[in-house]
Amino acid sequence: MPIIDVDFGDDVVVSHPDLVNLYGCAIGSGSRIGPFVEIQRGSRIGRPCKISSHTLICEGVVLEDEVLMIAHGVVFTNDRMPRAARPEVSREAQAWPREATVVRRGASIGSSATIGCGIEIGTFAVVSCGSVAMRDVPARAVVAGVPACVIGHAGANATAPRLFETVLGETS
Ligand SMILES: CC(C)(COP(=O)(O)OP(=O)(O)OC[C@H]1O[C@@H](n2cnc3c(N)ncnc32)[C@H](O)[C@@H]1OP(=O)(O)O)[C@@H](O)C(=O)NCCC(=O)NCCS
């Protein structure tokens, strides 16, 4: 799998460069990218962020600086109403309206979460594992389920202190 036309900051760690698909994106300093990750054209990863294995960051996704963790197998989306490409129609004519998603500073997304199109995951919010987040997630909210609903708050009385400690304490 290739790494093509990627704007890398300093000290970015791609743990298995032969097992990723990164193209046309920007990855901020100190970020760490696991194996089998795809980061598509036009997406931006802040500094430093962690993206775990098997995650798809599609076109138009922005992770602000210090997104604490995008865990394993997280799937972002950018096409609300996907339609199969038709070979008789030109690539330009097939262009679809991509909806951008932003993940704010300090947020975390648990394993196997799916993130809907055109939404904002607020600062220090937590999207729990297996959730399907289809609406904006307020700052410091902890959301879970399908569709994801607020189950707690990650603040002074954080619902998920261990998650934050684990991620912040990591060095590799
Ligand atoms: C969000 C999270 C931190 C919440 O943990 P917590 O504060 O211990 O929450 P609790 O386990 O007390 O759950 C509170 C309620 O939400 C529900 N809930 C928690 N996580 C859920 C999930 N992923 N999906 C659906 N419901 C969930 C619980 O069943 C519980 O409901 P109840 O009160 O009816 O029993 C945790 O569920 C999570 O997803 N962590 C991320 C794990 C992960 O992906 N790590 C990545 C690296 S391995």
Coordinates of N, CA, C and O and ligand atoms in Angstrom, one line a residue:
M1 N 0.9 -1.2 0.0 CA 0.0 0.0 0.0 C 0.9 1.2 0.0 O 2.0 1.2 0.6
P2 N 0.4 2.3 -0.6 CA 1.3 3.4 -0.8 C 1.2 4.5 0.2 O 0.3 4.7 1.0
I3 N 2.3 5.3 0.3 CA 2.3 6.6 0.9 C 2.6 7.6 -0.2 O 3.7 7.7 -0.7
I4 N 1.6 8.4 -0.6 CA 1.8 9.3 -1.7 C 1.3 10.7 -1.4 O 0.2 10.9 -0.9
D5 N 2.2 11.7 -1.6 CA 1.9 13.1 -1.5 C 1.3 13.4 -0.1 O 0.3 14.0 0.0
V6 N 2.1 13.0 0.9 CA 1.6 13.3 2.3 C 2.5 14.4 2.9 O 3.8 14.3 2.8
D7 N 1.9 15.4 3.5 CA 2.6 16.4 4.1 C 2.9 16.0 5.6 O 2.0 16.2 6.4
F8 N 4.0 15.4 5.9 CA 4.3 15.0 7.2 C 4.9 16.1 8.1 O 5.9 16.7 7.6
G9 N 4.5 16.3 9.3 CA 5.2 17.1 10.3 C 6.4 16.3 10.8 O 6.7 15.2 10.4
D10 N 7.1 16.9 11.8 CA 8.2 16.3 12.4 C 7.8 15.1 13.2 O 6.7 15.1 13.9
D11 N 8.7 14.1 13.3 CA 8.5 13.0 14.2 C 7.2 12.2 14.1 O 6.7 11.7 15.1
V12 N 6.6 12.2 13.0 CA 5.4 11.3 12.8 C 5.9 9.9 12.8 O 6.9 9.6 12.1
V13 N 5.2 9.0 13.5 CA 5.5 7.6 13.5 C 4.4 6.8 12.7 O 3.3 6.8 13.1
V14 N 4.8 6.3 11.6 CA 3.9 5.3 10.9 C 4.5 3.9 11.2 O 5.6 3.6 10.7
S15 N 3.8 3.2 12.1 CA 4.5 2.0 12.6 C 4.8 0.9 11.6 O 5.8 0.2 11.7
H16 N 4.0 0.8 10.5 CA 4.2 -0.1 9.4 C 4.0 0.6 8.1 O 2.9 0.5 7.5
P17 N 5.0 1.3 7.6 CA 4.8 2.1 6.4 C 4.3 1.3 5.2 O 3.7 1.8 4.3
D18 N 4.6 0.0 5.2 CA 4.2 -0.9 4.1 C 2.8 -1.3 4.2 O 2.3 -2.0 3.3
L19 N 2.1 -1.0 5.3 CA 0.8 -1.5 5.6 C -0.2 -0.4 5.8 O -1.2 -0.6 6.5
V20 N 0.0 0.7 5.2 CA -0.9 1.8 5.3 C -1.2 2.4 3.9 O -0.5 2.0 2.9
N21 N -2.3 3.2 3.8 CA -2.7 3.8 2.6 C -2.9 5.3 2.9 O -4.0 5.6 3.3
L22 N -1.9 6.1 2.7 CA -2.0 7.5 3.0 C -1.7 8.3 1.7 O -0.7 8.1 1.1
Y23 N -2.7 9.2 1.4 CA -2.4 10.0 0.2 C -3.1 11.3 0.2 O -4.2 11.5 0.7
G24 N -2.4 12.3 -0.2 CA -2.9 13.7 -0.4 C -3.4 14.3 0.9 O -4.2 15.2 0.9
C25 N -2.8 13.9 2.0 CA -3.3 14.4 3.3 C -2.1 15.1 4.1 O -1.0 15.0 3.6
A26 N -2.5 15.7 5.2 CA -1.4 16.3 6.1 C -1.5 15.7 7.4 O -2.6 15.5 8.0
I27 N -0.3 15.3 8.0 CA -0.3 14.6 9.3 C 0.7 15.4 10.2 O 1.8 15.5 9.9
G28 N 0.1 15.9 11.3 CA 0.8 16.8 12.1 C 1.9 16.2 13.0 O 1.9 15.0 13.2
S29 N 2.8 17.0 13.4 CA 4.0 16.6 14.2 C 3.6 15.7 15.4 O 2.7 15.9 16.1
G30 N 4.4 14.6 15.5 CA 4.3 13.8 16.7 C 3.2 12.8 16.6 O 2.9 12.0 17.5
S31 N 2.4 12.8 15.5 CA 1.3 11.9 15.4 C 1.8 10.4 15.2 O 2.9 10.2 14.6
R32 N 0.9 9.5 15.6 CA 1.3 8.1 15.4 C 0.2 7.4 14.7 O -1.0 7.5 15.0
I33 N 0.6 6.6 13.6 CA -0.4 6.0 12.7 C -0.1 4.5 12.8 O 1.0 4.0 12.5
G34 N -1.2 3.7 13.1 CA -1.0 2.3 13.2 C -1.2 1.6 11.8 O -1.4 2.3 10.8
P35 N -1.0 0.3 11.8 CA -1.1 -0.5 10.5 C -2.5 -0.5 10.0 O -3.5 -0.4 10.7
F36 N -2.6 -0.7 8.7 CA -3.9 -0.9 8.0 C -4.8 0.4 8.1 O -6.0 0.3 8.0
V37 N -4.2 1.5 8.3 CA -4.9 2.8 8.3 C -4.9 3.4 6.9 O -3.9 3.3 6.2
E38 N -6.1 3.9 6.6 CA -6.2 4.7 5.3 C -6.6 6.1 5.7 O -7.5 6.3 6.4
I39 N -5.8 7.1 5.2 CA -6.1 8.5 5.3 C -6.1 9.1 4.0 O -5.2 9.1 3.2
Q40 N -7.3 9.6 3.6 CA -7.5 10.0 2.2 C -7.2 11.4 1.9 O -7.0 12.2 2.9
R41 N -7.2 11.7 0.7 CA -6.9 13.1 0.1 C -7.7 14.2 0.9 O -8.9 14.0 1.1
G42 N -7.1 15.3 1.2 CA -7.8 16.4 1.7 C -8.1 16.3 3.2 O -8.7 17.3 3.7
S43 N -7.7 15.3 3.8 CA -8.0 15.2 5.3 C -6.7 15.7 6.0 O -5.6 15.7 5.5
R44 N -7.0 16.2 7.2 CA -5.9 16.8 8.0 C -5.9 16.3 9.4 O -6.9 16.3 10.1
I45 N -4.7 15.8 9.8 CA -4.5 15.3 11.2 C -3.6 16.3 11.9 O -2.5 16.7 11.5
G46 N -4.1 16.7 13.1 CA -3.4 17.7 13.9 C -2.2 17.1 14.5 O -1.7 16.0 14.3
R47 N -1.6 17.8 15.5 CA -0.4 17.4 16.1 C -0.5 17.4 17.7 O -1.0 18.4 18.2
P48 N -0.1 16.4 18.4 CA 0.1 15.1 17.9 C -1.2 14.3 18.2 O -1.9 14.5 19.2
C49 N -1.6 13.5 17.2 CA -2.8 12.7 17.4 C -2.4 11.2 17.2 O -1.4 10.9 16.7
K50 N -3.3 10.3 17.8 CA -3.0 8.9 17.6 C -4.1 8.3 16.8 O -5.3 8.4 17.2
I51 N -3.8 7.5 15.8 CA -4.8 6.8 15.0 C -4.4 5.3 15.0 O -3.3 5.0 14.5
S52 N -5.2 4.5 15.5 CA -4.9 3.1 15.7 C -5.3 2.3 14.4 O -6.0 2.8 13.5
S53 N -4.9 1.0 14.5 CA -5.0 0.2 13.3 C -6.4 0.1 12.7 O -7.4 0.2 13.4
H54 N -6.4 -0.1 11.4 CA -7.7 -0.5 10.7 C -8.7 0.7 10.6 O -9.9 0.5 10.4
T55 N -8.2 1.9 10.9 CA -9.1 3.0 10.8 C -9.2 3.7 9.4 O -8.1 3.7 8.8
L56 N -10.3 4.2 9.0 CA -10.5 4.9 7.8 C -10.8 6.3 8.1 O -11.8 6.6 8.7
I57 N -9.9 7.2 7.6 CA -10.2 8.7 7.7 C -10.4 9.1 6.3 O -9.5 9.2 5.5
C58 N -11.7 9.5 6.0 CA -12.0 9.7 4.6 C -11.8 11.2 4.2 O -11.5 12.0 5.1
E59 N -11.9 11.5 3.0 CA -11.7 12.8 2.4 C -12.6 13.9 3.2 O -13.8 13.6 3.4
G60 N -12.0 14.9 3.6 CA -12.7 16.0 4.3 C -12.7 16.0 5.8 O -13.3 16.8 6.4
V61 N -12.1 15.0 6.4 CA -12.1 14.9 7.8 C -10.9 15.7 8.4 O -9.8 15.6 7.9
V62 N -11.2 16.4 9.4 CA -10.2 17.2 10.1 C -10.1 16.8 11.6 O -11.1 16.8 12.3
L63 N -8.9 16.3 12.0 CA -8.7 16.1 13.4 C -7.9 17.3 13.9 O -6.8 17.6 13.4
E64 N -8.4 18.0 14.9 CA -7.6 19.1 15.4 C -6.4 18.6 16.2 O -6.3 17.4 16.4
D65 N -5.6 19.6 16.6 CA -4.4 19.2 17.4 C -4.9 18.4 18.7 O -5.9 18.7 19.2
E66 N -4.1 17.5 19.1 CA -4.3 16.7 20.4 C -5.6 16.0 20.5 O -6.2 16.0 21.5
V67 N -6.0 15.4 19.4 CA -7.1 14.5 19.4 C -6.5 13.2 20.1 O -5.5 12.7 19.7
L68 N -7.0 12.8 21.3 CA -6.4 11.9 22.1 C -6.3 10.5 21.5 O -5.2 9.8 21.6
M69 N -7.3 10.1 20.9 CA -7.3 8.7 20.3 C -8.4 8.5 19.3 O -9.6 8.7 19.6
I70 N -8.0 8.0 18.2 CA -8.9 7.4 17.2 C -8.6 5.9 17.3 O -7.5 5.5 16.9
A71 N -9.4 5.2 18.0 CA -9.1 3.8 18.3 C -9.2 2.9 17.0 O -9.2 3.4 15.9
H72 N -9.2 1.6 17.2 CA -9.1 0.6 16.1 C -10.4 0.5 15.3 O -11.5 0.5 15.9
G73 N -10.2 0.5 14.0 CA -11.4 0.2 13.2 C -12.4 1.3 13.2 O -13.6 1.0 13.0
V74 N -12.1 2.5 13.4 CA -13.0 3.6 13.4 C -13.3 4.0 11.9 O -12.3 4.1 11.1
V75 N -14.5 4.2 11.5 CA -14.8 4.5 10.1 C -15.5 5.9 10.1 O -16.6 6.1 10.7
F76 N -14.9 6.8 9.4 CA -15.5 8.1 9.1 C -16.2 8.0 7.7 O -15.9 7.1 6.9
T77 N -17.2 8.8 7.5 CA -18.0 8.8 6.2 C -18.1 10.3 5.7 O -18.0 11.2 6.5
N78 N -18.3 10.4 4.4 CA -18.4 11.8 3.9 C -19.5 11.9 2.8 O -19.6 12.9 2.2
D79 N -20.2 10.8 2.6 CA -21.2 10.7 1.5 C -22.5 10.3 2.1 O -22.6 9.1 2.4
R80 N -23.4 11.2 2.3 CA -24.6 10.9 3.0 C -25.5 9.9 2.3 O -26.1 9.0 2.9
M81 N -25.5 10.0 1.0 CA -26.4 9.1 0.2 C -25.6 8.5 -0.9 O -25.7 8.8 -2.1
P82 N -24.8 7.5 -0.5 CA -23.9 6.9 -1.5 C -24.6 6.2 -2.7 O -25.6 5.5 -2.4
R83 N -24.0 6.4 -3.9 CA -24.6 5.7 -5.0 C -23.4 5.1 -5.8 O -22.3 5.7 -5.9
A84 N -23.6 3.9 -6.3 CA -22.5 3.2 -7.0 C -22.2 4.0 -8.2 O -23.0 4.6 -8.9
A85 N -20.9 4.0 -8.6 CA -20.4 4.7 -9.8 C -20.9 4.0 -11.0 O -21.0 2.8 -11.0
R86 N -21.3 4.8 -12.0 CA -21.8 4.2 -13.3 C -20.7 4.4 -14.3 O -20.3 5.6 -14.5
P87 N -20.2 3.4 -15.0 CA -19.1 3.5 -15.9 C -19.4 4.5 -17.0 O -18.5 5.1 -17.6
E88 N -20.7 4.7 -17.4 CA -21.0 5.5 -18.6 C -21.0 7.0 -18.2 O -21.1 7.8 -19.1
V89 N -20.9 7.3 -17.0 CA -20.9 8.7 -16.5 C -19.4 9.1 -16.2 O -18.7 8.4 -15.5
S90 N -19.1 10.4 -16.6 CA -17.7 10.8 -16.3 C -17.4 10.9 -14.9 O -18.4 11.1 -14.1
R91 N -16.2 10.9 -14.5 CA -15.8 11.0 -13.1 C -16.3 12.3 -12.5 O -16.8 12.4 -11.4
E92 N -16.1 13.4 -13.3 CA -16.6 14.7 -12.8 C -18.1 14.7 -12.6 O -18.5 15.3 -11.5
A93 N -18.8 14.1 -13.5 CA -20.3 14.1 -13.3 C -20.7 13.3 -12.1 O -21.8 13.5 -11.6
Q94 N -19.8 12.4 -11.7 CA -20.2 11.5 -10.6 C -19.8 12.2 -9.2 O -20.1 11.6 -8.2
A95 N -19.2 13.4 -9.3 CA -18.8 14.0 -8.1 C -19.9 14.2 -7.1 O -21.0 14.6 -7.5
W96 N -19.7 13.8 -5.9 CA -20.8 13.9 -4.9 C -20.4 15.0 -3.9 O -19.3 15.3 -3.7
P97 N -21.4 15.5 -3.2 CA -21.2 16.5 -2.2 C -20.6 15.9 -0.9 O -21.3 15.3 -0.1
R98 N -19.3 16.1 -0.8 CA -18.6 15.5 0.4 C -19.0 16.4 1.6 O -18.9 17.6 1.5
E99 N -19.3 15.8 2.7 CA -19.6 16.5 3.9 C -18.5 16.4 4.9 O -18.2 15.2 5.3
A100 N -17.9 17.5 5.3 CA -16.7 17.5 6.2 C -17.1 17.2 7.6 O -18.1 17.7 8.1
T101 N -16.2 16.5 8.3 CA -16.4 16.3 9.7 C -15.1 16.8 10.5 O -14.0 16.6 10.0
V102 N -15.4 17.3 11.6 CA -14.2 17.8 12.4 C -14.3 17.2 13.8 O -15.3 17.0 14.4
V103 N -13.1 16.7 14.3 CA -12.9 16.2 15.6 C -12.1 17.2 16.4 O -11.0 17.5 16.0
R104 N -12.7 17.7 17.4 CA -12.1 18.8 18.2 C -11.0 18.3 19.2 O -11.0 17.1 19.5
R105 N -10.2 19.2 19.6 CA -9.0 18.9 20.5 C -9.5 18.1 21.7 O -10.5 18.4 22.3
G106 N -8.7 17.1 22.0 CA -9.0 16.3 23.3 C -10.0 15.3 23.1 O -10.2 14.5 24.1
A107 N -10.6 15.2 22.0 CA -11.7 14.1 21.8 C -11.1 12.8 21.7 O -9.9 12.6 21.3
S108 N -11.9 11.7 21.9 CA -11.5 10.3 21.7 C -12.6 9.6 21.1 O -13.8 9.8 21.4
I109 N -12.3 8.7 20.2 CA -13.3 7.8 19.5 C -12.9 6.4 19.7 O -11.8 6.0 19.4
G110 N -13.8 5.6 20.3 CA -13.5 4.2 20.7 C -13.6 3.3 19.5 O -14.1 3.7 18.4
S111 N -13.1 2.1 19.7 CA -13.0 1.1 18.6 C -14.3 0.8 17.9 O -15.4 0.8 18.5
S112 N -14.2 0.7 16.6 CA -15.4 0.3 15.8 C -16.5 1.3 15.7 O -17.6 0.9 15.3
A113 N -16.2 2.5 16.2 CA -17.3 3.5 16.0 C -17.4 3.9 14.6 O -16.4 3.9 13.8
T114 N -18.6 4.3 14.2 CA -18.8 4.9 12.9 C -19.3 6.3 13.0 O -20.1 6.6 13.9
I115 N -18.6 7.2 12.2 CA -18.9 8.6 12.4 C -19.6 9.1 11.1 O -19.1 9.0 10.0
G116 N -20.8 9.6 11.3 CA -21.6 10.1 10.2 C -21.0 11.3 9.5 O -20.0 11.9 10.0
C117 N -21.7 11.7 8.4 CA -21.1 12.8 7.6 C -21.4 14.2 8.2 O -22.5 14.4 8.8
G118 N -20.5 15.1 8.1 CA -20.7 16.5 8.3 C -21.0 16.8 9.8 O -21.8 17.7 10.0
I119 N -20.4 16.1 10.7 CA -20.7 16.4 12.1 C -19.4 16.9 12.8 O -18.3 16.8 12.3
E120 N -19.6 17.3 14.0 CA -18.5 17.8 14.8 C -18.5 17.0 16.2 O -19.5 16.9 16.8
I121 N -17.3 16.5 16.5 CA -17.1 15.8 17.7 C -16.4 16.8 18.6 O -15.3 17.3 18.3
G122 N -17.1 17.3 19.7 CA -16.6 18.4 20.5 C -15.4 18.2 21.3 O -14.9 17.0 21.5
T123 N -14.8 19.2 21.8 CA -13.6 19.1 22.6 C -13.8 18.2 23.8 O -14.8 18.2 24.5
F124 N -12.8 17.3 24.0 CA -12.8 16.3 25.1 C -14.0 15.4 25.1 O -14.2 14.7 26.1
A125 N -14.8 15.3 24.0 CA -15.9 14.4 24.0 C -15.3 13.0 23.8 O -14.2 12.8 23.3
V126 N -16.1 12.0 24.2 CA -15.8 10.6 24.0 C -16.9 9.9 23.2 O -18.0 9.9 23.7
V127 N -16.6 9.3 22.1 CA -17.5 8.4 21.4 C -17.1 7.0 21.8 O -16.0 6.5 21.5
S128 N -18.1 6.3 22.4 CA -17.7 5.0 22.9 C -17.6 3.9 21.8 O -18.1 4.1 20.7
C129 N -17.0 2.8 22.2 CA -16.8 1.8 21.1 C -18.1 1.3 20.6 O -19.1 1.1 21.3
G130 N -18.1 1.0 19.3 CA -19.3 0.5 18.6 C -20.4 1.4 18.4 O -21.4 1.0 17.9
S131 N -20.2 2.7 18.7 CA -21.3 3.7 18.5 C -21.4 4.1 17.1 O -20.5 3.9 16.3
V132 N -22.6 4.6 16.7 CA -22.8 5.2 15.4 C -23.2 6.6 15.7 O -24.3 6.9 16.1
A133 N -22.3 7.6 15.5 CA -22.5 9.0 15.8 C -23.0 9.7 14.6 O -22.3 9.8 13.6
M134 N -24.3 10.1 14.6 CA -24.9 10.7 13.4 C -25.1 12.2 13.6 O -25.5 12.9 12.6
R135 N -25.0 12.7 14.8 CA -25.2 14.1 15.1 C -24.0 14.7 15.8 O -23.2 13.9 16.3
D136 N -23.9 16.0 15.9 CA -22.9 16.6 16.6 C -22.8 16.1 18.0 O -23.8 15.9 18.6
V137 N -21.6 15.9 18.5 CA -21.4 15.5 19.9 C -20.9 16.7 20.7 O -19.8 17.3 20.4
P138 N -21.6 17.1 21.7 CA -21.2 18.3 22.5 C -19.9 18.1 23.1 O -19.5 17.0 23.5
A139 N -19.2 19.2 23.4 CA -18.0 19.2 24.1 C -18.1 18.4 25.4 O -19.1 18.6 26.1
R140 N -17.2 17.6 25.7 CA -17.1 16.8 27.0 C -18.2 15.8 27.2 O -18.3 15.2 28.2
A141 N -19.0 15.6 26.2 CA -20.1 14.6 26.3 C -19.4 13.2 26.1 O -18.5 13.0 25.3
V142 N -20.0 12.2 26.7 CA -19.7 10.8 26.4 C -20.9 10.2 25.8 O -22.0 10.2 26.4
V143 N -20.8 9.7 24.6 CA -21.9 9.2 23.9 C -21.7 7.7 23.6 O -20.6 7.2 23.4
A144 N -22.8 7.0 23.5 CA -22.8 5.5 23.2 C -24.0 5.1 22.5 O -25.1 5.7 22.6
G145 N -23.9 4.0 21.8 CA -25.1 3.4 21.2 C -25.3 3.7 19.7 O -24.5 4.4 19.1
V146 N -26.4 3.2 19.2 CA -26.8 3.3 17.8 C -28.3 3.8 17.8 O -29.2 3.0 18.1
P147 N -28.5 5.0 17.4 CA -27.6 6.1 17.2 C -27.0 6.5 18.6 O -27.6 6.3 19.6
A148 N -25.8 7.2 18.5 CA -25.1 7.5 19.8 C -25.9 8.6 20.6 O -26.3 9.6 20.0
C149 N -26.1 8.3 21.9 CA -26.8 9.3 22.7 C -25.8 9.6 23.9 O -25.0 8.8 24.3
V150 N -26.1 10.7 24.6 CA -25.2 11.1 25.7 C -25.5 10.2 26.9 O -26.6 10.0 27.3
I151 N -24.4 9.6 27.4 CA -24.5 8.7 28.6 C -23.7 9.3 29.8 O -23.8 8.8 30.9
G152 N -23.0 10.4 29.5 CA -22.2 11.0 30.6 C -21.4 12.1 30.1 O -21.6 12.6 29.0
H153 N -20.6 12.6 31.0 CA -19.8 13.8 30.7 C -18.3 13.6 31.1 O -18.1 13.1 32.2
A154 N -17.4 13.9 30.3 CA -16.0 13.8 30.6 C -15.5 15.2 31.0 O -14.9 15.9 30.2
G155 N -15.7 15.5 32.3 CA -15.3 16.7 32.8 C -14.6 16.5 34.1 O -13.9 15.5 34.3
A156 N -14.8 17.4 35.1 CA -14.3 17.2 36.4 C -14.7 15.8 37.0 O -14.0 15.1 37.7
N157 N -16.0 15.5 36.7 CA -16.5 14.2 37.1 C -16.6 13.2 35.9 O -17.6 12.7 35.6
A158 N -15.5 13.1 35.2 CA -15.4 12.4 34.0 C -16.0 11.0 34.1 O -15.7 10.3 35.1
T159 N -16.8 10.6 33.1 CA -17.3 9.3 33.1 C -16.2 8.3 32.7 O -16.3 7.1 33.0
A160 N -15.2 8.8 32.0 CA -14.2 7.9 31.5 C -12.8 8.3 31.9 O -11.9 8.4 31.0
P161 N -12.5 8.4 33.2 CA -11.2 8.9 33.5 C -10.1 7.9 33.1 O -9.0 8.3 32.7
R162 N -10.4 6.6 33.1 CA -9.3 5.6 32.8 C -9.0 5.8 31.3 O -7.8 5.6 30.9
L163 N -9.9 6.1 30.5 CA -9.6 6.2 29.0 C -8.6 7.4 28.9 O -7.6 7.3 28.2
F164 N -8.9 8.5 29.5 CA -8.0 9.6 29.4 C -6.6 9.3 29.9 O -5.6 9.6 29.3
E165 N -6.6 8.7 31.1 CA -5.3 8.4 31.7 C -4.5 7.4 30.8 O -3.3 7.6 30.6
T166 N -5.2 6.4 30.3 CA -4.5 5.5 29.4 C -3.9 6.2 28.2 O -2.7 6.0 27.9
V167 N -4.7 7.0 27.6 CA -4.2 7.6 26.3 C -3.1 8.6 26.6 O -2.0 8.7 26.0
L168 N -3.3 9.5 27.6 CA -2.4 10.5 27.9 C -1.1 10.0 28.4 O 0.0 10.5 28.2
G169 N -1.1 8.8 29.1 CA 0.1 8.2 29.7 C 0.9 7.4 28.7 O 2.0 7.1 29.0
E170 N 0.4 7.2 27.5 CA 1.1 6.4 26.5 C 2.3 7.1 25.9 O 2.2 8.3 25.7
T171 N 3.3 6.3 25.7 CA 4.5 6.9 25.0 C 4.7 6.2 23.7 O 5.6 6.7 22.9
S172 N 4.1 5.1 23.4 CA 4.4 4.4 22.1 C 3.1 4.0 21.5 O 2.1 4.0 22.1
Ligands
LIG1 C1 -17.4 5.4 26.8 C2 -16.8 4.5 27.9 C3 -15.5 5.1 28.3 C4 -17.8 4.5 29.0 O1 -17.3 3.7 30.1 P1 -17.9 3.9 31.5 O2 -17.8 5.3 32.0 O3 -17.2 2.8 32.4 O4 -19.4 3.6 31.3 P2 -20.3 2.4 31.9 O5 -19.7 1.1 31.5 O6 -20.5 2.6 33.4 O7 -21.6 2.5 31.1 C5 -22.6 3.4 31.4 C6 -23.9 3.0 30.6 O8 -23.6 3.2 29.2 C7 -23.7 2.0 28.5 N1 -22.5 1.9 27.6 C8 -21.2 2.1 27.8 N2 -20.5 2.0 26.7 C9 -21.4 1.6 25.8 C10 -21.2 1.3 24.4 N3 -20.0 1.3 23.8 N4 -22.3 1.0 23.7 C11 -23.5 1.0 24.2 N5 -23.8 1.3 25.5 C12 -22.7 1.6 26.3 C13 -23.5 0.9 29.6 O9 -24.1 -0.3 29.2 C14 -24.2 1.5 30.8 O10 -25.6 1.4 30.6 P3 -26.5 1.1 31.9 O11 -26.3 2.2 32.9 O12 -27.9 0.9 31.4 O13 -25.9 -0.2 32.5 C15 -16.6 3.0 27.4 O14 -17.8 2.4 27.2 C16 -15.9 3.0 26.0 O15 -16.5 2.9 25.0 N6 -14.6 3.1 26.1 C17 -13.7 3.1 24.9 C18 -13.1 1.7 24.7 C19 -12.2 1.7 23.5 O16 -12.7 1.7 22.4 N7 -10.9 1.8 23.7 C20 -10.0 1.9 22.5 C21 -8.7 1.2 22.8 S1 -8.8 -0.5 23.1

